[in-house]
Amino acid sequence: MALRNPISHVCKHALSSSSSRASAVSHFVCSRQSMPRRRAMATVVPPVTQDATSSKGPTAMVFMNMGGPSTTDEVGDFLSRLFADADLIPLGRLQSYLGPLISRRRTPKIQKQYAAIGGGSPIRKWSEYQSSEMCKILDQISPETAPHKPYVAFRYANPLTEDMYAQLLKDGFGGGKGGRAVAFTQYPQYSCSTTGSSLNELWKWRTRLEGKGSNTDPSGSITWSVIDRWPVHPGLVEAFAQNIEAQLATYTPETRKDVVLLFSAHSLPMSVVNRGDTYPAEVAATVYNVMQRLKFSNPYRLCWQSQVGPSAWLGAQTSDTVQEYVKKGQTDLVLIPIAFTSDHIETLYELDQEVIHEAGHPGVKRAESLNGNRVFIEALADIAFKHLQSGESCSRQMGLRCQGCKSERCLESKRFFVGQENLLAVR
Ligand SMILES: C=CC1=C(C)c2cc3[nH]c(cc4nc(cc5[nH]c(cc1n2)c(C)c5CCC(=O)O)C(CCC(=O)O)=C4C)c(C)c3C=C
Ligand code: FES
Ligand SMILES: [Fe+2]
């Protein structure tokens, strides 16, 4: 159930200790019983040296995501950064030659797509809204770490990671003064090509702007911790489930239970899947939790969209799936974008204007994206609150590299964020 004012909702509980506050906050998002307990800690982040009686804040809450071009003029730069990213599209020694070539060729086509969704990606607007709303809630439920200051760091669009880092330093974090920052991935499910890439970029700029020291050195640089995945957070699951229920309610009572729920996530190249990437399993975990919350009211499938280029990608593809079901006479379908937290060209263009339009049947619909959803923003606050309370530097899972990983960048950035002593498979 959505909570309009978290403090009013928790008023029954004594707010005198942080543990009572923790359970009260989790209570409003979901039932406490279903909340999976976090596993043992990785590195413990040392408290920022401050007067023991005052708040340990300010705390910088940095929302990391890929970003998108806000105008069609920004599409060229967006794509050239994207195709230059060897964590996303590894082109080997030819990267600096092929990257600009492919992005230049692709720009006009992708510009048309952004023009068709209103002239740009709404991801910046939503990220800024979500992060600032979350920080308002955190200021109320976590006064120990207040004030919480929202930042956005995009991998391929403005505000870029380096701009965010420069702003942090300007705002008095680091630069000899210490301070705490939380890198909060906005990809619920971890992939080395998405969250991994953003963390590698963050580590690169940390090294360039603050030197090579460890994450916990006493020289007054920023102490970072990471929220690296949250695929089954009950508030996330609840927000998805409510949006699905709202769309199911638009069908007649007679047809409703036979509507097929088609969860759709951005696909991955099979080379990334076979390297051992955790994303497919984590996406499946989100889907299963949402279905459990819906009491398996409808039949469902998970399918994969937006593959790019000629290599093999994880399937079945969303567009084929819709076509095949419609051909079989199953014309009541609800598409659910399950791996991204706001609208973007893959929902507004690929799903709405291609897949659904081409299906040519009014029974093929899409669940709304999370965007400004209150239940979702409260879930973000709950995830951040628990992280701040836990003292963890990141999840245990982050310390294990993919079995096929050969990347020096992954190694170095994990050494930094996870802490040397907690890395499990570093060689
Ligand atoms: C969880 C989400 C995403 C994963 C995983 C992901 C992997 C991935 N993507 C590419 C290549 C491209 N992606 C592009 C755009 C794009 N990708 C995602 C999300 C994920 N990508 C989104 C939300 C967007 C759109 C951004 C917006 O509009 O807001 C593009 C650019 C568009 C195009 O040229 O088609 C490319 C290219 C790869 C190779 C990959 C896995 C390795
Ligand atoms: S590619 Fe997964 S840890 Fe490096
Ligand atoms: Fe993508």
Coordinates of C-alpha atoms and ligand atoms in Angstrom, one line a residue:
M1 CA 0.0 0.0 0.0
A2 CA 1.3 3.5 -0.8
L3 CA 2.3 5.7 2.0
R4 CA 1.6 9.3 1.5
N5 CA 3.5 10.5 4.5
P6 CA 6.0 7.9 5.9
I7 CA 6.2 9.6 9.3
S8 CA 2.5 9.7 9.8
H9 CA 2.4 6.0 9.0
V10 CA 5.1 5.1 11.4
C11 CA 3.6 7.2 14.3
K12 CA 2.4 4.1 16.1
H13 CA 6.0 2.9 16.5
A14 CA 8.3 4.5 18.9
L15 CA 10.9 6.3 16.7
S16 CA 13.5 6.5 19.4
S17 CA 15.9 4.0 18.0
S18 CA 17.1 3.4 14.5
S19 CA 16.0 -0.3 14.6
S20 CA 12.4 0.5 15.4
R21 CA 12.5 3.1 12.5
A22 CA 13.9 0.4 10.2
S23 CA 11.1 -2.0 10.9
A24 CA 8.5 0.7 10.7
V25 CA 9.7 1.8 7.3
S26 CA 9.8 -1.6 5.8
H27 CA 6.3 -2.3 7.2
F28 CA 4.7 0.4 5.0
V29 CA 6.2 -0.9 1.8
C30 CA 5.4 -4.6 2.4
S31 CA 4.9 -7.2 5.0
R32 CA 8.1 -7.6 7.0
Q33 CA 7.9 -11.4 6.9
S34 CA 8.5 -11.5 3.2
M35 CA 11.5 -9.2 3.4
P36 CA 14.6 -11.2 2.6
R37 CA 17.3 -10.5 5.1
R38 CA 20.6 -9.2 3.8
R39 CA 23.5 -11.6 3.9
A40 CA 26.6 -11.0 5.9
M41 CA 28.4 -7.7 5.4
A42 CA 31.1 -7.0 2.9
T43 CA 33.3 -4.1 4.1
V44 CA 32.1 -2.0 6.9
V45 CA 32.1 1.7 5.9
P46 CA 33.7 3.7 8.7
P47 CA 31.7 6.5 10.1
V48 CA 32.6 9.9 8.8
T49 CA 34.5 11.7 11.6
Q50 CA 32.0 14.2 13.1
D51 CA 30.7 15.2 16.5
A52 CA 29.2 12.0 17.9
T53 CA 26.0 13.8 19.0
S54 CA 25.2 15.3 15.6
S55 CA 24.1 13.9 12.3
K56 CA 26.7 12.0 10.3
G57 CA 25.4 13.7 7.2
P58 CA 25.4 15.2 4.8
T59 CA 25.1 12.1 2.7
A60 CA 25.3 12.3 -1.1
M61 CA 22.8 9.9 -2.8
V62 CA 24.0 9.4 -6.4
F63 CA 21.5 7.8 -8.8
M64 CA 23.5 6.0 -11.5
N65 CA 21.9 5.1 -14.8
M66 CA 22.7 5.0 -18.6
G67 CA 20.8 8.2 -19.3
G68 CA 19.4 9.2 -22.6
P69 CA 19.5 12.2 -25.0
S70 CA 17.1 15.0 -23.7
T71 CA 16.9 16.4 -27.3
T72 CA 17.4 15.0 -30.7
D73 CA 20.6 17.1 -31.0
E74 CA 22.2 15.1 -28.2
V75 CA 21.6 11.7 -29.9
G76 CA 25.0 11.8 -31.7
D77 CA 27.0 12.3 -28.5
F78 CA 24.9 9.8 -26.6
L79 CA 25.5 7.1 -29.2
S80 CA 29.2 7.9 -29.6
R81 CA 29.7 7.5 -25.8
L82 CA 27.7 4.3 -25.8
F83 CA 29.7 2.7 -28.6
A84 CA 32.9 3.9 -27.0
D85 CA 32.1 1.9 -23.9
A86 CA 34.0 -1.4 -23.9
D87 CA 32.1 -2.7 -20.9
L88 CA 28.9 -2.5 -23.0
I89 CA 30.1 -3.1 -26.5
P90 CA 33.6 -4.6 -26.6
L91 CA 35.1 -3.9 -30.0
G92 CA 38.7 -4.6 -29.0
R93 CA 41.6 -2.6 -30.6
L94 CA 39.1 -1.3 -33.2
Q95 CA 36.9 0.4 -30.6
S96 CA 38.2 3.9 -31.2
Y97 CA 37.7 3.5 -34.9
L98 CA 34.5 1.4 -35.1
G99 CA 32.7 3.1 -32.2
P100 CA 32.5 6.6 -33.9
L101 CA 31.7 5.0 -37.2
I102 CA 28.8 2.9 -36.0
S103 CA 27.4 5.7 -33.9
R104 CA 27.5 8.2 -36.8
R105 CA 25.7 5.7 -39.1
R106 CA 23.1 5.0 -36.4
T107 CA 22.4 8.5 -35.4
P108 CA 19.7 9.6 -38.0
K109 CA 17.6 6.4 -37.4
I110 CA 17.7 6.8 -33.6
Q111 CA 17.1 10.6 -33.9
K112 CA 13.8 9.8 -35.6
Q113 CA 12.8 7.4 -32.8
Y114 CA 13.5 10.1 -30.2
A115 CA 11.6 12.6 -32.3
A116 CA 8.6 10.2 -32.4
I117 CA 8.5 10.1 -28.5
G118 CA 8.4 13.8 -28.1
G119 CA 11.9 14.9 -29.0
G120 CA 14.0 13.2 -26.2
S121 CA 14.3 10.7 -23.5
P122 CA 12.4 11.5 -20.2
I123 CA 15.0 9.6 -18.1
R124 CA 16.7 12.8 -16.8
K125 CA 13.4 14.3 -15.7
W126 CA 12.4 11.1 -13.9
S127 CA 15.8 10.5 -12.3
E128 CA 15.9 14.0 -10.9
Y129 CA 12.4 13.7 -9.6
Q130 CA 12.9 10.2 -8.1
S131 CA 16.2 11.1 -6.4
S132 CA 15.0 14.3 -4.9
E133 CA 11.7 12.8 -3.7
M134 CA 13.6 9.8 -2.2
C135 CA 15.9 12.2 -0.3
K136 CA 13.0 14.1 1.2
I137 CA 11.7 10.8 2.7
L138 CA 15.2 9.8 3.9
D139 CA 15.6 13.2 5.7
Q140 CA 12.5 12.2 7.7
I141 CA 13.3 8.5 8.4
S142 CA 17.0 8.7 8.7
P143 CA 18.0 11.9 10.6
E144 CA 21.3 10.3 11.6
T145 CA 22.5 10.6 8.0
A146 CA 20.6 13.7 7.0
P147 CA 20.7 15.9 5.0
H148 CA 20.6 13.6 2.0
K149 CA 21.6 15.4 -1.2
P150 CA 20.4 14.0 -4.5
Y151 CA 22.8 13.6 -7.5
V152 CA 22.4 12.0 -10.9
A153 CA 25.3 10.4 -12.8
F154 CA 24.6 9.2 -16.3
R155 CA 26.9 7.0 -18.2
Y156 CA 26.2 8.3 -21.7
A157 CA 24.3 11.6 -21.4
N158 CA 24.2 14.7 -19.2
P159 CA 24.8 14.9 -16.3
L160 CA 27.8 12.7 -16.9
T161 CA 29.7 10.9 -14.1
E162 CA 32.6 13.4 -14.2
D163 CA 30.2 16.4 -13.9
M164 CA 28.5 14.8 -10.9
Y165 CA 31.9 14.1 -9.3
A166 CA 33.0 17.7 -9.9
Q167 CA 29.8 18.9 -8.3
L168 CA 30.3 16.7 -5.3
L169 CA 33.7 18.2 -4.7
K170 CA 32.3 21.7 -5.2
D171 CA 29.6 20.9 -2.7
G172 CA 32.1 20.1 0.0
F173 CA 32.4 16.3 -0.3
G174 CA 35.9 14.9 -0.5
G175 CA 38.8 17.2 -1.4
G176 CA 40.4 16.6 2.0
K177 CA 37.1 17.0 3.9
G178 CA 35.9 13.4 3.7
G179 CA 32.2 12.8 3.5
R180 CA 30.0 9.9 2.5
A181 CA 28.4 9.1 -0.8
V182 CA 26.2 6.2 -1.9
A183 CA 26.3 5.1 -5.5
F184 CA 22.7 3.8 -6.0
T185 CA 22.2 1.9 -9.2
Q186 CA 18.9 2.5 -10.9
Y187 CA 19.1 -0.8 -12.7
P188 CA 17.2 -3.1 -10.3
Q189 CA 19.0 -6.2 -11.8
Y190 CA 22.8 -6.2 -12.0
S191 CA 24.6 -6.6 -15.3
C192 CA 28.3 -6.0 -15.8
S193 CA 27.3 -4.1 -19.0
T194 CA 25.0 -1.7 -17.1
T195 CA 25.7 -1.2 -13.4
G196 CA 29.2 -2.7 -13.8
S197 CA 30.0 -0.1 -16.5
S198 CA 28.6 2.8 -14.4
L199 CA 30.8 1.6 -11.4
N200 CA 33.9 1.3 -13.6
E201 CA 33.3 4.8 -14.8
L202 CA 32.8 6.1 -11.3
W203 CA 36.0 4.5 -10.1
K204 CA 37.8 6.0 -13.1
W205 CA 36.7 9.5 -12.2
R206 CA 37.4 8.9 -8.5
T207 CA 40.9 8.0 -9.4
R208 CA 41.4 11.0 -11.7
L209 CA 39.8 13.5 -9.4
E210 CA 40.8 12.2 -6.0
G211 CA 43.8 10.0 -6.6
K212 CA 44.4 6.3 -6.3
G213 CA 44.0 5.7 -2.6
S214 CA 41.7 3.1 -1.1
N215 CA 38.0 3.7 -0.4
T216 CA 38.6 4.0 3.3
D217 CA 41.8 6.0 3.4
P218 CA 42.0 8.7 6.0
S219 CA 43.2 11.4 3.5
G220 CA 39.8 13.1 3.3
S221 CA 38.6 11.7 0.1
I222 CA 34.9 10.6 -0.4
T223 CA 34.0 7.3 1.2
W224 CA 31.8 5.4 -1.2
S225 CA 29.4 2.6 -0.7
V226 CA 27.2 0.9 -3.3
I227 CA 23.6 -0.3 -3.7
D228 CA 24.4 -2.6 -6.6
R229 CA 21.1 -4.5 -7.0
W230 CA 17.6 -4.8 -5.6
P231 CA 15.7 -7.2 -7.9
V232 CA 13.2 -8.5 -5.3
H233 CA 12.7 -5.6 -3.0
P234 CA 9.1 -5.9 -1.9
G235 CA 8.3 -2.3 -2.7
L236 CA 9.6 -2.7 -6.2
V237 CA 7.5 -5.9 -6.6
E238 CA 4.4 -4.1 -5.2
A239 CA 4.8 -1.1 -7.5
F240 CA 5.0 -3.5 -10.6
A241 CA 2.1 -5.6 -9.3
Q242 CA -0.2 -2.6 -8.8
N243 CA 0.6 -1.3 -12.3
I244 CA -0.3 -4.7 -13.8
E245 CA -3.5 -4.9 -11.8
A246 CA -4.5 -1.5 -13.0
Q247 CA -4.0 -2.6 -16.6
L248 CA -5.8 -6.0 -16.0
A249 CA -8.7 -4.0 -14.7
T250 CA -9.3 -2.6 -18.2
Y251 CA -10.3 -6.0 -19.5
T252 CA -13.8 -7.4 -19.0
P253 CA -14.2 -9.7 -15.9
E254 CA -14.9 -12.6 -18.3
T255 CA -11.6 -12.2 -20.2
R256 CA -9.3 -10.9 -17.4
K257 CA -8.0 -14.2 -16.1
D258 CA -6.9 -15.4 -19.5
V259 CA -4.9 -12.3 -20.3
V260 CA -1.2 -13.3 -20.8
L261 CA 1.4 -11.2 -18.9
L262 CA 4.5 -10.7 -21.0
F263 CA 7.4 -9.4 -19.0
S264 CA 9.9 -7.7 -21.2
A265 CA 13.5 -6.9 -20.4
H266 CA 16.3 -5.5 -22.5
S267 CA 18.2 -8.5 -23.9
L268 CA 21.9 -9.3 -23.6
P269 CA 24.3 -10.7 -26.2
M270 CA 24.8 -14.4 -25.5
S271 CA 28.6 -13.7 -25.1
V272 CA 27.7 -11.7 -22.0
V273 CA 25.3 -14.3 -20.7
N274 CA 27.9 -17.1 -21.2
R275 CA 30.5 -15.0 -19.5
G276 CA 28.4 -15.5 -16.4
D277 CA 26.4 -12.2 -16.1
T278 CA 23.9 -12.3 -13.3
Y279 CA 21.3 -10.2 -15.1
P280 CA 19.1 -12.9 -16.6
A281 CA 18.7 -14.7 -13.3
E282 CA 18.0 -11.5 -11.4
V283 CA 15.4 -10.4 -14.0
A284 CA 13.7 -13.8 -13.7
A285 CA 13.7 -13.3 -9.9
T286 CA 11.8 -10.0 -10.2
V287 CA 9.3 -11.7 -12.5
Y288 CA 8.7 -14.6 -10.2
N289 CA 8.3 -12.3 -7.2
V290 CA 5.8 -10.2 -9.0
M291 CA 3.8 -13.3 -10.1
Q292 CA 3.9 -14.6 -6.5
R293 CA 2.5 -11.2 -5.3
L294 CA -0.3 -11.6 -8.0
K295 CA -0.9 -15.1 -6.7
F296 CA -0.2 -16.4 -10.2
S297 CA -3.5 -15.0 -11.3
N298 CA -2.6 -15.1 -15.0
P299 CA -0.3 -17.1 -17.4
Y300 CA 3.0 -15.3 -18.0
R301 CA 6.2 -15.4 -20.0
L302 CA 9.5 -13.5 -19.8
C303 CA 10.9 -12.3 -23.1
W304 CA 13.7 -10.0 -24.2
Q305 CA 13.8 -6.9 -26.4
S306 CA 16.0 -4.4 -28.1
Q307 CA 18.8 -6.5 -29.5
V308 CA 21.3 -4.6 -31.5
G309 CA 23.6 -5.9 -34.3
P310 CA 24.1 -9.3 -35.8
S311 CA 25.5 -11.4 -32.9
A312 CA 23.3 -13.9 -31.0
W313 CA 21.2 -12.4 -28.2
L314 CA 19.2 -13.9 -25.4
G315 CA 15.6 -14.7 -26.6
A316 CA 12.7 -15.2 -27.1
Q317 CA 12.4 -11.8 -28.6
T318 CA 9.5 -9.7 -27.4
S319 CA 8.3 -8.7 -30.9
D320 CA 8.3 -12.4 -32.1
T321 CA 6.5 -13.5 -28.9
V322 CA 3.7 -11.0 -29.4
Q323 CA 3.4 -11.9 -33.1
E324 CA 3.3 -15.6 -32.4
Y325 CA 0.7 -15.4 -29.6
V326 CA -1.5 -13.1 -31.7
K327 CA -1.2 -15.6 -34.6
K328 CA -2.3 -18.4 -32.2
G329 CA -5.4 -16.3 -31.3
Q330 CA -4.1 -15.1 -28.0
T331 CA -4.9 -11.4 -28.5
D332 CA -5.2 -10.3 -24.9
L333 CA -1.6 -9.5 -23.8
V334 CA -0.1 -7.1 -21.3
L335 CA 3.5 -6.1 -21.8
I336 CA 5.4 -5.2 -18.7
P337 CA 8.8 -3.5 -18.9
I338 CA 10.5 -5.1 -16.0
A339 CA 14.2 -4.0 -16.1
F340 CA 14.0 -0.2 -16.2
T341 CA 12.4 2.2 -13.8
S342 CA 11.2 4.9 -16.2
D343 CA 10.1 5.4 -19.7
H344 CA 12.6 5.5 -22.6
I345 CA 12.7 4.7 -26.3
E346 CA 12.4 1.0 -25.6
T347 CA 8.9 1.5 -24.0
L348 CA 7.6 4.6 -25.7
Y349 CA 8.9 3.7 -29.2
E350 CA 9.7 0.1 -29.5
L351 CA 6.9 -1.4 -27.4
D352 CA 4.2 1.3 -28.0
Q353 CA 4.8 2.4 -31.5
E354 CA 6.3 -0.8 -33.0
V355 CA 5.3 -4.0 -31.2
I356 CA 1.8 -3.0 -29.9
H357 CA 1.0 -1.0 -33.0
E358 CA 2.0 -3.8 -35.3
A359 CA 0.0 -6.4 -33.3
G360 CA -3.0 -4.5 -34.5
H361 CA -5.3 -5.7 -31.7
P362 CA -6.8 -3.5 -28.9
G363 CA -6.3 -6.4 -26.4
V364 CA -2.5 -5.9 -26.7
K365 CA -1.5 -3.3 -24.0
R366 CA 1.3 -2.2 -21.8
A367 CA 1.6 -1.7 -18.1
E368 CA 2.7 1.8 -17.1
S369 CA 6.4 2.4 -16.3
L370 CA 7.3 3.2 -12.7
N371 CA 8.3 6.9 -13.4
G372 CA 6.9 9.0 -10.5
N373 CA 5.0 6.1 -8.8
R374 CA 4.8 6.8 -5.0
V375 CA 5.0 3.2 -4.0
F376 CA 8.2 2.9 -6.0
I377 CA 9.8 6.1 -4.6
E378 CA 9.0 4.8 -1.1
A379 CA 10.7 1.6 -2.1
L380 CA 13.8 3.5 -3.1
A381 CA 13.8 5.2 0.2
D382 CA 13.5 1.9 2.0
I383 CA 16.4 0.3 0.1
A384 CA 18.6 3.4 0.8
F385 CA 17.6 3.5 4.4
K386 CA 18.5 -0.2 5.0
H387 CA 21.8 0.3 3.2
L388 CA 22.7 3.4 5.3
Q389 CA 21.8 1.4 8.5
S390 CA 23.7 -1.7 7.4
G391 CA 27.2 -0.2 7.2
E392 CA 27.8 -2.5 4.1
S393 CA 30.0 -1.2 1.3
C394 CA 28.0 -3.3 -1.2
S395 CA 26.4 -6.7 -1.6
R396 CA 28.3 -9.9 -1.1
Q397 CA 27.6 -10.8 -4.7
M398 CA 29.6 -7.8 -5.9
G399 CA 32.8 -9.4 -4.7
L400 CA 32.6 -12.3 -7.1
R401 CA 33.6 -11.6 -10.7
C402 CA 32.0 -13.4 -13.6
Q403 CA 33.7 -16.7 -14.3
G404 CA 34.6 -15.5 -17.8
C405 CA 35.7 -12.0 -16.8
K406 CA 39.1 -10.9 -18.2
S407 CA 38.6 -7.1 -17.6
E408 CA 41.3 -5.2 -15.7
R409 CA 38.7 -2.4 -15.2
C410 CA 36.3 -4.8 -13.4
L411 CA 39.2 -6.0 -11.2
E412 CA 40.4 -2.6 -10.2
S413 CA 37.0 -1.0 -9.6
K414 CA 35.9 -4.0 -7.6
R415 CA 39.1 -3.8 -5.5
F416 CA 38.1 -0.3 -4.8
F417 CA 34.4 -0.6 -4.0
V418 CA 34.3 -4.1 -2.5
G419 CA 37.6 -3.7 -0.6
Q420 CA 40.7 -5.8 -1.4
E421 CA 40.1 -8.2 1.5
N422 CA 36.5 -9.1 0.5
L423 CA 37.2 -9.9 -3.2
L424 CA 36.5 -13.6 -3.7
A425 CA 37.6 -14.4 -7.2
V426 CA 40.0 -11.7 -8.3
R427 CA 42.5 -13.5 -10.5
Ligands
LIG1 C1 18.5 -3.1 -18.2 C2 18.6 -2.4 -19.2 C3 19.6 -2.5 -20.3 C4 20.5 -3.4 -20.6 C5 20.8 -4.7 -19.9 C6 21.2 -3.0 -21.8 C7 22.2 -3.7 -22.4 C8 22.7 -3.4 -23.6 N1 22.3 -2.3 -24.5 C9 23.1 -2.3 -25.6 C10 23.0 -1.4 -26.7 C11 22.2 -0.3 -26.7 N2 21.3 0.1 -25.8 C12 20.7 1.3 -26.2 C13 19.7 2.0 -25.6 C14 19.2 1.7 -24.3 N3 19.5 0.6 -23.6 C15 18.7 0.6 -22.4 C16 18.8 -0.4 -21.4 C17 19.6 -1.5 -21.3 N4 20.6 -1.8 -22.2 C18 17.8 1.7 -22.5 C19 16.8 2.1 -21.5 C20 18.1 2.4 -23.7 C21 17.4 3.7 -24.2 C22 17.8 4.9 -23.4 C23 16.7 6.0 -23.5 O1 16.2 6.2 -24.5 O2 16.4 6.5 -22.4 C24 21.3 1.7 -27.4 C25 20.9 3.0 -28.2 C26 19.7 2.9 -29.0 C27 20.0 2.2 -30.3 O3 21.0 2.5 -30.9 O4 19.3 1.2 -30.5 C28 22.2 0.7 -27.8 C29 23.1 0.7 -29.0 C30 24.0 -3.4 -25.5 C31 25.0 -3.8 -26.6 C32 23.7 -4.1 -24.3 C33 24.4 -5.3 -23.7 C34 25.6 -5.6 -23.8
FES2 S1 32.5 -8.9 -16.7 FE1 31.4 -9.5 -15.0 S2 32.8 -9.1 -13.4 FE2 33.9 -8.4 -15.1
FE3 FE 20.7 -1.0 -24.2

